Amino acid sequence: MTRAAPARLCRFVSLRFRPHIYVTYGLLWVLALESSAVTATGTAWQPSGATWVRVVSVVLALLFLRMLDEWKDLAYDRVHHPDRPLVTGAITVAELRGAMAAITLVVTALNTACSTTAALLLLAALGYGLLLTALERLSPAVRDRQLLDLAVTYPVQVLLGAYVYGSLVAAGSVTADWRGAALLALSACVFLHFEFARKTAWEATPGARLYSAGLGPRRSAAVTAGFAAGAVGCQVPLFAPDGPLGLLPCLAVALPAWGTRRFLSAGRGTWPLPAAMGFVVVTYLSLVVRAVLLP
């Protein structure tokens, strides 16, 4: 790397990994998953040093995957997004690789200090991301078919969730049981609601990677709404025993309900993205507030 590489990397992060979005998402996701896992066992929760290791590790892993996506999508971006940093030369592939190697070393060191199991789980997620890069280059079907690509790439998010939960199990904070699977399913539904919402529109420009281009706008909207409903469904068996406070996060479903009605009644344009983003933030923030307020 050149001396200018750190400044170039900082500009890349500000453009392609907007901290107010990705850091907020990583923070809320980890806190919601950890606090829900602990309180589901009937134990009071409060963040610890290990909590912040998980937060930092997930945020850095998301940055690693963002860098990997830029590298993976370089050929596509040369045609459809000529202003992207890697296309314009604002950063190089070598600089991205160097940053990815540094991230791997940092998260490995952080987690090994806590638990070897945690370090291995996180490395599995990063390794799966690297495997996807090779797979997409070898398989045009995976690269070009949007739904197949999602089916193949989404498990990396599951692996990050498994890292958070697995590190809690390794630390003795929780005992692995069905609630872990339910929490990972809840996280999956929240993420996939947003993922489908941002790629659902009535119109599709040539080359646009939209789920609605293959499913049609109405079916894509139904899937988007279905994931929001699934997130609520996962919460009922987990938190209903805690009474009304336990089900407080379910109120976030009002946002996707409004988004679905707005999209279908408009008959044009895109899904109202603020509603989808709000669903993620409100759900995870409510889960944290619920855990803090529980006796």
PDB file of C-alpha atoms in Angstrom:
ATOM      1  CA  MET A   1       0.000   0.000   0.000  1.00  0.00           C
ATOM      2  CA  THR A   2       1.080   3.585  -0.628  1.00  0.00           C
ATOM      3  CA  ARG A   3       1.174   6.301   2.006  1.00  0.00           C
ATOM      4  CA  ALA A   4      -2.038   7.700   0.551  1.00  0.00           C
ATOM      5  CA  ALA A   5      -3.864   4.387   1.037  1.00  0.00           C
ATOM      6  CA  PRO A   6      -5.342   5.182   4.506  1.00  0.00           C
ATOM      7  CA  ALA A   7      -6.883   8.415   3.216  1.00  0.00           C
ATOM      8  CA  ARG A   8      -8.202   6.610   0.129  1.00  0.00           C
ATOM      9  CA  LEU A   9      -9.692   3.908   2.333  1.00  0.00           C
ATOM     10  CA  CYS A  10     -11.372   6.517   4.520  1.00  0.00           C
ATOM     11  CA  ARG A  11     -12.963   8.102   1.455  1.00  0.00           C
ATOM     12  CA  PHE A  12     -14.083   4.661   0.267  1.00  0.00           C
ATOM     13  CA  VAL A  13     -15.702   3.962   3.653  1.00  0.00           C
ATOM     14  CA  SER A  14     -17.511   7.313   3.652  1.00  0.00           C
ATOM     15  CA  LEU A  15     -18.885   6.640   0.160  1.00  0.00           C
ATOM     16  CA  ARG A  16     -19.587   2.906   0.129  1.00  0.00           C
ATOM     17  CA  PHE A  17     -19.923   2.043   3.836  1.00  0.00           C
ATOM     18  CA  ARG A  18     -21.808   4.968   5.272  1.00  0.00           C
ATOM     19  CA  PRO A  19     -21.084   4.714   9.011  1.00  0.00           C
ATOM     20  CA  HIS A  20     -24.394   6.221  10.141  1.00  0.00           C
ATOM     21  CA  ILE A  21     -26.167   3.357   8.359  1.00  0.00           C
ATOM     22  CA  TYR A  22     -23.886   0.330   8.623  1.00  0.00           C
ATOM     23  CA  VAL A  23     -22.495   1.025  12.094  1.00  0.00           C
ATOM     24  CA  THR A  24     -25.974   1.753  13.435  1.00  0.00           C
ATOM     25  CA  TYR A  25     -27.272  -1.448  11.862  1.00  0.00           C
ATOM     26  CA  GLY A  26     -24.422  -3.566  13.248  1.00  0.00           C
ATOM     27  CA  LEU A  27     -24.751  -2.028  16.704  1.00  0.00           C
ATOM     28  CA  LEU A  28     -28.518  -2.499  16.957  1.00  0.00           C
ATOM     29  CA  TRP A  29     -28.399  -5.992  15.468  1.00  0.00           C
ATOM     30  CA  VAL A  30     -25.826  -7.277  17.954  1.00  0.00           C
ATOM     31  CA  LEU A  31     -27.453  -5.601  20.963  1.00  0.00           C
ATOM     32  CA  ALA A  32     -30.913  -6.863  19.972  1.00  0.00           C
ATOM     33  CA  LEU A  33     -29.728 -10.416  19.342  1.00  0.00           C
ATOM     34  CA  GLU A  34     -27.596 -10.635  22.482  1.00  0.00           C
ATOM     35  CA  SER A  35     -30.098  -8.998  24.831  1.00  0.00           C
ATOM     36  CA  SER A  36     -32.961 -11.111  23.485  1.00  0.00           C
ATOM     37  CA  ALA A  37     -30.961 -14.332  23.792  1.00  0.00           C
ATOM     38  CA  VAL A  38     -30.011 -13.596  27.401  1.00  0.00           C
ATOM     39  CA  THR A  39     -33.407 -12.377  28.611  1.00  0.00           C
ATOM     40  CA  ALA A  40     -35.166 -15.292  26.897  1.00  0.00           C
ATOM     41  CA  THR A  41     -33.484 -17.521  29.488  1.00  0.00           C
ATOM     42  CA  GLY A  42     -34.959 -15.453  32.326  1.00  0.00           C
ATOM     43  CA  THR A  43     -31.678 -13.682  33.088  1.00  0.00           C
ATOM     44  CA  ALA A  44     -31.252  -9.913  33.346  1.00  0.00           C
ATOM     45  CA  TRP A  45     -29.052  -8.422  30.620  1.00  0.00           C
ATOM     46  CA  GLN A  46     -26.568  -5.603  30.510  1.00  0.00           C
ATOM     47  CA  PRO A  47     -23.783  -4.993  27.967  1.00  0.00           C
ATOM     48  CA  SER A  48     -20.273  -6.111  28.859  1.00  0.00           C
ATOM     49  CA  GLY A  49     -16.821  -5.893  27.360  1.00  0.00           C
ATOM     50  CA  ALA A  50     -17.592  -9.006  25.295  1.00  0.00           C
ATOM     51  CA  THR A  51     -20.687  -7.233  23.942  1.00  0.00           C
ATOM     52  CA  TRP A  52     -18.556  -4.475  22.454  1.00  0.00           C
ATOM     53  CA  VAL A  53     -16.148  -7.014  20.987  1.00  0.00           C
ATOM     54  CA  ARG A  54     -19.141  -8.538  19.190  1.00  0.00           C
ATOM     55  CA  VAL A  55     -20.340  -5.136  17.994  1.00  0.00           C
ATOM     56  CA  VAL A  56     -16.921  -4.133  16.652  1.00  0.00           C
ATOM     57  CA  SER A  57     -16.435  -7.564  15.068  1.00  0.00           C
ATOM     58  CA  VAL A  58     -19.790  -7.507  13.261  1.00  0.00           C
ATOM     59  CA  VAL A  59     -19.288  -3.943  12.000  1.00  0.00           C
ATOM     60  CA  LEU A  60     -15.807  -4.811  10.717  1.00  0.00           C
ATOM     61  CA  ALA A  61     -17.161  -8.003   9.141  1.00  0.00           C
ATOM     62  CA  LEU A  62     -19.832  -5.956   7.357  1.00  0.00           C
ATOM     63  CA  LEU A  63     -17.077  -3.628   6.089  1.00  0.00           C
ATOM     64  CA  PHE A  64     -15.090  -6.666   4.915  1.00  0.00           C
ATOM     65  CA  LEU A  65     -18.134  -7.933   3.003  1.00  0.00           C
ATOM     66  CA  ARG A  66     -18.807  -4.473   1.553  1.00  0.00           C
ATOM     67  CA  MET A  67     -15.232  -4.361   0.229  1.00  0.00           C
ATOM     68  CA  LEU A  68     -15.630  -7.869  -1.136  1.00  0.00           C
ATOM     69  CA  ASP A  69     -18.820  -6.865  -2.964  1.00  0.00           C
ATOM     70  CA  GLU A  70     -17.059  -3.909  -4.580  1.00  0.00           C
ATOM     71  CA  TRP A  71     -14.318  -6.199  -5.823  1.00  0.00           C
ATOM     72  CA  LYS A  72     -16.798  -8.884  -6.927  1.00  0.00           C
ATOM     73  CA  ASP A  73     -19.050  -6.432  -8.799  1.00  0.00           C
ATOM     74  CA  LEU A  74     -16.281  -4.537 -10.575  1.00  0.00           C
ATOM     75  CA  ALA A  75     -17.208  -5.727 -14.086  1.00  0.00           C
ATOM     76  CA  TYR A  76     -20.900  -4.916 -13.536  1.00  0.00           C
ATOM     77  CA  ASP A  77     -20.102  -1.515 -12.045  1.00  0.00           C
ATOM     78  CA  ARG A  78     -17.915  -0.563 -15.017  1.00  0.00           C
ATOM     79  CA  VAL A  79     -21.101  -0.665 -17.115  1.00  0.00           C
ATOM     80  CA  HIS A  80     -23.835   0.394 -14.695  1.00  0.00           C
ATOM     81  CA  HIS A  81     -22.027   2.404 -11.977  1.00  0.00           C
ATOM     82  CA  PRO A  82     -19.005   4.101 -13.559  1.00  0.00           C
ATOM     83  CA  ASP A  83     -18.743   6.513 -10.619  1.00  0.00           C
ATOM     84  CA  ARG A  84     -17.912   3.812  -8.035  1.00  0.00           C
ATOM     85  CA  PRO A  85     -14.504   4.257  -6.316  1.00  0.00           C
ATOM     86  CA  LEU A  86     -12.996   1.041  -7.653  1.00  0.00           C
ATOM     87  CA  VAL A  87     -14.048   1.903 -11.204  1.00  0.00           C
ATOM     88  CA  THR A  88     -12.720   5.463 -11.080  1.00  0.00           C
ATOM     89  CA  GLY A  89      -9.442   4.415  -9.483  1.00  0.00           C
ATOM     90  CA  ALA A  90     -10.166   6.275  -6.240  1.00  0.00           C
ATOM     91  CA  ILE A  91      -9.085   3.014  -4.609  1.00  0.00           C
ATOM     92  CA  THR A  92      -7.377  -0.074  -6.010  1.00  0.00           C
ATOM     93  CA  VAL A  93      -8.053  -3.782  -5.687  1.00  0.00           C
ATOM     94  CA  ALA A  94      -4.700  -4.183  -3.913  1.00  0.00           C
ATOM     95  CA  GLU A  95      -5.686  -1.564  -1.338  1.00  0.00           C
ATOM     96  CA  LEU A  96      -9.013  -3.288  -0.724  1.00  0.00           C
ATOM     97  CA  ARG A  97      -7.283  -6.642  -0.305  1.00  0.00           C
ATOM     98  CA  GLY A  98      -4.830  -5.146   2.154  1.00  0.00           C
ATOM     99  CA  ALA A  99      -7.657  -3.632   4.192  1.00  0.00           C
ATOM    100  CA  MET A 100      -9.554  -6.932   4.161  1.00  0.00           C
ATOM    101  CA  ALA A 101      -6.464  -8.771   5.425  1.00  0.00           C
ATOM    102  CA  ALA A 102      -6.052  -6.196   8.208  1.00  0.00           C
ATOM    103  CA  ILE A 103      -9.711  -6.572   9.215  1.00  0.00           C
ATOM    104  CA  THR A 104      -9.296 -10.355   9.371  1.00  0.00           C
ATOM    105  CA  LEU A 105      -6.293 -10.046  11.667  1.00  0.00           C
ATOM    106  CA  VAL A 106      -8.031  -7.539  13.960  1.00  0.00           C
ATOM    107  CA  VAL A 107     -11.270  -9.505  14.411  1.00  0.00           C
ATOM    108  CA  THR A 108      -9.358 -12.757  14.883  1.00  0.00           C
ATOM    109  CA  ALA A 109      -7.229 -11.211  17.629  1.00  0.00           C
ATOM    110  CA  LEU A 110     -10.225  -9.605  19.335  1.00  0.00           C
ATOM    111  CA  ASN A 111     -12.255 -12.796  19.413  1.00  0.00           C
ATOM    112  CA  THR A 112      -9.450 -15.197  20.237  1.00  0.00           C
ATOM    113  CA  ALA A 113      -8.920 -13.165  23.398  1.00  0.00           C
ATOM    114  CA  CYS A 114     -12.529 -13.979  24.327  1.00  0.00           C
ATOM    115  CA  SER A 115     -13.064 -17.424  22.842  1.00  0.00           C
ATOM    116  CA  THR A 116     -11.509 -19.612  20.166  1.00  0.00           C
ATOM    117  CA  THR A 117     -15.017 -20.717  19.212  1.00  0.00           C
ATOM    118  CA  ALA A 118     -16.077 -17.115  18.608  1.00  0.00           C
ATOM    119  CA  ALA A 119     -13.010 -16.478  16.427  1.00  0.00           C
ATOM    120  CA  LEU A 120     -13.689 -19.595  14.338  1.00  0.00           C
ATOM    121  CA  LEU A 121     -17.371 -18.706  13.867  1.00  0.00           C
ATOM    122  CA  LEU A 122     -16.491 -15.229  12.635  1.00  0.00           C
ATOM    123  CA  LEU A 123     -13.771 -16.541  10.321  1.00  0.00           C
ATOM    124  CA  ALA A 124     -16.342 -18.963   8.884  1.00  0.00           C
ATOM    125  CA  ALA A 125     -18.521 -16.007   7.877  1.00  0.00           C
ATOM    126  CA  LEU A 126     -15.599 -14.170   6.249  1.00  0.00           C
ATOM    127  CA  GLY A 127     -14.452 -17.366   4.556  1.00  0.00           C
ATOM    128  CA  TYR A 128     -17.925 -17.982   3.152  1.00  0.00           C
ATOM    129  CA  GLY A 129     -17.862 -14.483   1.681  1.00  0.00           C
ATOM    130  CA  LEU A 130     -14.592 -15.262  -0.098  1.00  0.00           C
ATOM    131  CA  LEU A 131     -16.025 -18.548  -1.347  1.00  0.00           C
ATOM    132  CA  LEU A 132     -18.968 -16.660  -2.849  1.00  0.00           C
ATOM    133  CA  THR A 133     -16.624 -14.470  -4.863  1.00  0.00           C
ATOM    134  CA  ALA A 134     -15.129 -17.523  -6.539  1.00  0.00           C
ATOM    135  CA  LEU A 135     -18.551 -19.139  -7.005  1.00  0.00           C
ATOM    136  CA  GLU A 136     -20.071 -16.092  -8.699  1.00  0.00           C
ATOM    137  CA  ARG A 137     -17.142 -15.867 -11.087  1.00  0.00           C
ATOM    138  CA  LEU A 138     -17.473 -19.538 -12.022  1.00  0.00           C
ATOM    139  CA  SER A 139     -21.279 -19.644 -12.241  1.00  0.00           C
ATOM    140  CA  PRO A 140     -23.114 -17.207 -14.554  1.00  0.00           C
ATOM    141  CA  ALA A 141     -26.426 -18.484 -13.141  1.00  0.00           C
ATOM    142  CA  VAL A 142     -25.529 -17.425  -9.608  1.00  0.00           C
ATOM    143  CA  ARG A 143     -24.154 -14.124 -10.855  1.00  0.00           C
ATOM    144  CA  ASP A 144     -27.069 -13.184 -13.105  1.00  0.00           C
ATOM    145  CA  ARG A 145     -30.175 -14.706 -11.488  1.00  0.00           C
ATOM    146  CA  GLN A 146     -31.177 -12.405  -8.659  1.00  0.00           C
ATOM    147  CA  LEU A 147     -33.128 -14.858  -6.510  1.00  0.00           C
ATOM    148  CA  LEU A 148     -30.533 -17.615  -6.886  1.00  0.00           C
ATOM    149  CA  ASP A 149     -27.818 -15.136  -5.994  1.00  0.00           C
ATOM    150  CA  LEU A 150     -29.731 -14.163  -2.839  1.00  0.00           C
ATOM    151  CA  ALA A 151     -30.189 -17.818  -1.852  1.00  0.00           C
ATOM    152  CA  VAL A 152     -26.458 -18.386  -2.190  1.00  0.00           C
ATOM    153  CA  THR A 153     -25.213 -15.134  -0.655  1.00  0.00           C
ATOM    154  CA  TYR A 154     -27.650 -14.643   2.226  1.00  0.00           C
ATOM    155  CA  PRO A 155     -26.177 -17.400   4.444  1.00  0.00           C
ATOM    156  CA  VAL A 156     -23.247 -15.104   5.209  1.00  0.00           C
ATOM    157  CA  GLN A 157     -25.676 -13.003   7.264  1.00  0.00           C
ATOM    158  CA  VAL A 158     -26.874 -16.158   9.029  1.00  0.00           C
ATOM    159  CA  LEU A 159     -23.262 -17.002   9.851  1.00  0.00           C
ATOM    160  CA  LEU A 160     -22.740 -13.559  11.398  1.00  0.00           C
ATOM    161  CA  GLY A 161     -25.852 -14.051  13.518  1.00  0.00           C
ATOM    162  CA  ALA A 162     -24.587 -17.528  14.456  1.00  0.00           C
ATOM    163  CA  TYR A 163     -21.304 -15.920  15.501  1.00  0.00           C
ATOM    164  CA  VAL A 164     -23.106 -13.609  17.940  1.00  0.00           C
ATOM    165  CA  TYR A 165     -25.265 -16.375  19.370  1.00  0.00           C
ATOM    166  CA  GLY A 166     -22.498 -18.983  19.330  1.00  0.00           C
ATOM    167  CA  SER A 167     -20.111 -16.676  21.152  1.00  0.00           C
ATOM    168  CA  LEU A 168     -22.762 -16.255  23.870  1.00  0.00           C
ATOM    169  CA  VAL A 169     -23.059 -20.030  24.154  1.00  0.00           C
ATOM    170  CA  ALA A 170     -19.273 -20.408  24.295  1.00  0.00           C
ATOM    171  CA  ALA A 171     -19.106 -17.784  27.056  1.00  0.00           C
ATOM    172  CA  GLY A 172     -21.766 -19.623  29.079  1.00  0.00           C
ATOM    173  CA  SER A 173     -24.194 -16.691  28.871  1.00  0.00           C
ATOM    174  CA  VAL A 174     -26.911 -18.824  27.263  1.00  0.00           C
ATOM    175  CA  THR A 175     -27.587 -22.493  26.578  1.00  0.00           C
ATOM    176  CA  ALA A 176     -28.164 -23.434  22.958  1.00  0.00           C
ATOM    177  CA  ASP A 177     -31.802 -24.396  22.321  1.00  0.00           C
ATOM    178  CA  TRP A 178     -34.727 -23.664  19.990  1.00  0.00           C
ATOM    179  CA  ARG A 179     -34.745 -20.009  21.008  1.00  0.00           C
ATOM    180  CA  GLY A 180     -31.442 -19.494  19.244  1.00  0.00           C
ATOM    181  CA  ALA A 181     -32.932 -20.739  15.976  1.00  0.00           C
ATOM    182  CA  ALA A 182     -35.993 -18.529  16.487  1.00  0.00           C
ATOM    183  CA  LEU A 183     -33.826 -15.453  17.086  1.00  0.00           C
ATOM    184  CA  LEU A 184     -31.767 -16.150  13.959  1.00  0.00           C
ATOM    185  CA  ALA A 185     -35.012 -16.575  11.990  1.00  0.00           C
ATOM    186  CA  LEU A 186     -36.247 -13.258  13.401  1.00  0.00           C
ATOM    187  CA  SER A 187     -33.036 -11.541  12.286  1.00  0.00           C
ATOM    188  CA  ALA A 188     -33.333 -13.145   8.863  1.00  0.00           C
ATOM    189  CA  CYS A 189     -36.899 -11.915   8.378  1.00  0.00           C
ATOM    190  CA  VAL A 190     -36.011  -8.366   9.423  1.00  0.00           C
ATOM    191  CA  PHE A 191     -33.050  -8.242   7.041  1.00  0.00           C
ATOM    192  CA  LEU A 192     -34.871  -9.882   4.130  1.00  0.00           C
ATOM    193  CA  HIS A 193     -37.814  -7.503   4.473  1.00  0.00           C
ATOM    194  CA  PHE A 194     -35.428  -4.605   3.915  1.00  0.00           C
ATOM    195  CA  GLU A 195     -33.510  -6.460   1.189  1.00  0.00           C
ATOM    196  CA  PHE A 196     -36.673  -7.113  -0.844  1.00  0.00           C
ATOM    197  CA  ALA A 197     -38.084  -3.647  -0.173  1.00  0.00           C
ATOM    198  CA  ARG A 198     -35.034  -1.896  -1.616  1.00  0.00           C
ATOM    199  CA  LYS A 199     -35.230  -4.008  -4.772  1.00  0.00           C
ATOM    200  CA  THR A 200     -38.969  -3.887  -5.402  1.00  0.00           C
ATOM    201  CA  ALA A 201     -40.382  -1.399  -7.913  1.00  0.00           C
ATOM    202  CA  TRP A 202     -43.156  -1.139 -10.459  1.00  0.00           C
ATOM    203  CA  GLU A 203     -40.754  -0.256 -13.249  1.00  0.00           C
ATOM    204  CA  ALA A 204     -37.335  -1.793 -13.964  1.00  0.00           C
ATOM    205  CA  THR A 205     -34.630  -0.126 -16.041  1.00  0.00           C
ATOM    206  CA  PRO A 206     -32.526  -2.442 -18.257  1.00  0.00           C
ATOM    207  CA  GLY A 207     -29.841  -4.189 -16.224  1.00  0.00           C
ATOM    208  CA  ALA A 208     -31.382  -3.269 -12.876  1.00  0.00           C
ATOM    209  CA  ARG A 209     -31.008  -5.991 -10.278  1.00  0.00           C
ATOM    210  CA  LEU A 210     -34.534  -6.017  -8.863  1.00  0.00           C
ATOM    211  CA  TYR A 211     -36.465  -8.931  -7.363  1.00  0.00           C
ATOM    212  CA  SER A 212     -39.613  -7.431  -8.835  1.00  0.00           C
ATOM    213  CA  ALA A 213     -38.125  -7.816 -12.319  1.00  0.00           C
ATOM    214  CA  GLY A 214     -38.369 -11.587 -11.965  1.00  0.00           C
ATOM    215  CA  LEU A 215     -41.315 -11.958  -9.591  1.00  0.00           C
ATOM    216  CA  GLY A 216     -43.405  -9.036 -10.748  1.00  0.00           C
ATOM    217  CA  PRO A 217     -44.104  -6.059  -8.499  1.00  0.00           C
ATOM    218  CA  ARG A 218     -47.148  -7.515  -6.738  1.00  0.00           C
ATOM    219  CA  ARG A 219     -45.543 -10.843  -5.874  1.00  0.00           C
ATOM    220  CA  SER A 220     -42.342  -9.107  -4.816  1.00  0.00           C
ATOM    221  CA  ALA A 221     -44.443  -6.845  -2.566  1.00  0.00           C
ATOM    222  CA  ALA A 222     -46.162  -9.914  -1.102  1.00  0.00           C
ATOM    223  CA  VAL A 223     -42.803 -11.508  -0.293  1.00  0.00           C
ATOM    224  CA  THR A 224     -41.576  -8.241   1.242  1.00  0.00           C
ATOM    225  CA  ALA A 225     -44.651  -7.997   3.468  1.00  0.00           C
ATOM    226  CA  GLY A 226     -44.414 -11.717   4.264  1.00  0.00           C
ATOM    227  CA  PHE A 227     -40.960 -11.328   5.756  1.00  0.00           C
ATOM    228  CA  ALA A 228     -42.215  -8.543   8.026  1.00  0.00           C
ATOM    229  CA  ALA A 229     -45.047 -10.800   9.161  1.00  0.00           C
ATOM    230  CA  GLY A 230     -42.526 -13.587   9.717  1.00  0.00           C
ATOM    231  CA  ALA A 231     -40.472 -11.324  11.990  1.00  0.00           C
ATOM    232  CA  VAL A 232     -43.524 -10.718  14.136  1.00  0.00           C
ATOM    233  CA  GLY A 233     -44.416 -14.418  14.108  1.00  0.00           C
ATOM    234  CA  CYS A 234     -40.965 -15.315  15.440  1.00  0.00           C
ATOM    235  CA  GLN A 235     -41.401 -12.944  18.367  1.00  0.00           C
ATOM    236  CA  VAL A 236     -44.661 -14.386  19.663  1.00  0.00           C
ATOM    237  CA  PRO A 237     -43.371 -17.731  21.026  1.00  0.00           C
ATOM    238  CA  LEU A 238     -40.173 -16.049  22.233  1.00  0.00           C
ATOM    239  CA  PHE A 239     -41.586 -13.068  24.094  1.00  0.00           C
ATOM    240  CA  ALA A 240     -45.331 -13.619  24.711  1.00  0.00           C
ATOM    241  CA  PRO A 241     -44.623 -15.139  28.171  1.00  0.00           C
ATOM    242  CA  ASP A 242     -43.236 -11.736  29.220  1.00  0.00           C
ATOM    243  CA  GLY A 243     -46.621 -10.086  28.766  1.00  0.00           C
ATOM    244  CA  PRO A 244     -47.409  -6.837  26.888  1.00  0.00           C
ATOM    245  CA  LEU A 245     -43.869  -5.485  27.361  1.00  0.00           C
ATOM    246  CA  GLY A 246     -42.453  -8.601  25.752  1.00  0.00           C
ATOM    247  CA  LEU A 247     -44.447  -8.011  22.580  1.00  0.00           C
ATOM    248  CA  LEU A 248     -43.609  -4.301  22.357  1.00  0.00           C
ATOM    249  CA  PRO A 249     -41.308  -4.832  19.307  1.00  0.00           C
ATOM    250  CA  CYS A 250     -44.248  -6.317  17.375  1.00  0.00           C
ATOM    251  CA  LEU A 251     -45.692  -2.813  17.041  1.00  0.00           C
ATOM    252  CA  ALA A 252     -43.007  -2.096  14.444  1.00  0.00           C
ATOM    253  CA  VAL A 253     -45.123  -4.086  11.962  1.00  0.00           C
ATOM    254  CA  ALA A 254     -47.142  -0.901  11.420  1.00  0.00           C
ATOM    255  CA  LEU A 255     -44.301   0.412   9.234  1.00  0.00           C
ATOM    256  CA  PRO A 256     -44.246  -2.433   6.672  1.00  0.00           C
ATOM    257  CA  ALA A 257     -48.051  -2.507   6.732  1.00  0.00           C
ATOM    258  CA  TRP A 258     -48.068   1.167   5.721  1.00  0.00           C
ATOM    259  CA  GLY A 259     -45.279   0.565   3.182  1.00  0.00           C
ATOM    260  CA  THR A 260     -47.179  -2.293   1.563  1.00  0.00           C
ATOM    261  CA  ARG A 261     -50.379  -0.267   1.273  1.00  0.00           C
ATOM    262  CA  ARG A 262     -48.499   2.744  -0.075  1.00  0.00           C
ATOM    263  CA  PHE A 263     -46.628   0.722  -2.717  1.00  0.00           C
ATOM    264  CA  LEU A 264     -49.657  -1.209  -3.959  1.00  0.00           C
ATOM    265  CA  SER A 265     -51.974   1.798  -4.058  1.00  0.00           C
ATOM    266  CA  ALA A 266     -49.427   3.958  -5.904  1.00  0.00           C
ATOM    267  CA  GLY A 267     -49.085   1.543  -8.809  1.00  0.00           C
ATOM    268  CA  ARG A 268     -45.768   3.136  -9.789  1.00  0.00           C
ATOM    269  CA  GLY A 269     -42.373   4.005  -8.372  1.00  0.00           C
ATOM    270  CA  THR A 270     -40.425   2.108  -5.722  1.00  0.00           C
ATOM    271  CA  TRP A 271     -41.139   0.720  -2.281  1.00  0.00           C
ATOM    272  CA  PRO A 272     -41.104   3.510   0.341  1.00  0.00           C
ATOM    273  CA  LEU A 273     -37.628   2.770   1.655  1.00  0.00           C
ATOM    274  CA  PRO A 274     -37.867   4.880   4.852  1.00  0.00           C
ATOM    275  CA  ALA A 275     -40.609   2.535   6.065  1.00  0.00           C
ATOM    276  CA  ALA A 276     -38.400  -0.510   5.444  1.00  0.00           C
ATOM    277  CA  MET A 277     -35.397   1.089   7.133  1.00  0.00           C
ATOM    278  CA  GLY A 278     -37.611   2.206   9.991  1.00  0.00           C
ATOM    279  CA  PHE A 279     -38.839  -1.351  10.483  1.00  0.00           C
ATOM    280  CA  VAL A 280     -35.260  -2.572  10.981  1.00  0.00           C
ATOM    281  CA  VAL A 281     -34.352   0.240  13.386  1.00  0.00           C
ATOM    282  CA  VAL A 282     -37.584   0.202  15.395  1.00  0.00           C
ATOM    283  CA  THR A 283     -37.653  -3.605  15.705  1.00  0.00           C
ATOM    284  CA  TYR A 284     -34.075  -3.901  16.939  1.00  0.00           C
ATOM    285  CA  LEU A 285     -34.253  -0.810  19.134  1.00  0.00           C
ATOM    286  CA  SER A 286     -37.497  -2.072  20.688  1.00  0.00           C
ATOM    287  CA  LEU A 287     -35.896  -5.435  21.409  1.00  0.00           C
ATOM    288  CA  VAL A 288     -33.064  -3.686  23.265  1.00  0.00           C
ATOM    289  CA  VAL A 289     -35.489  -1.438  25.200  1.00  0.00           C
ATOM    290  CA  ARG A 290     -37.587  -4.479  26.084  1.00  0.00           C
ATOM    291  CA  ALA A 291     -34.520  -6.278  27.458  1.00  0.00           C
ATOM    292  CA  VAL A 292     -33.473  -3.242  29.516  1.00  0.00           C
ATOM    293  CA  LEU A 293     -36.943  -2.700  30.987  1.00  0.00           C
ATOM    294  CA  LEU A 294     -37.656  -6.320  31.874  1.00  0.00           C
ATOM    295  CA  PRO A 295     -37.345  -6.981  35.630  1.00  0.00           C
TER     296      PRO A 295
END
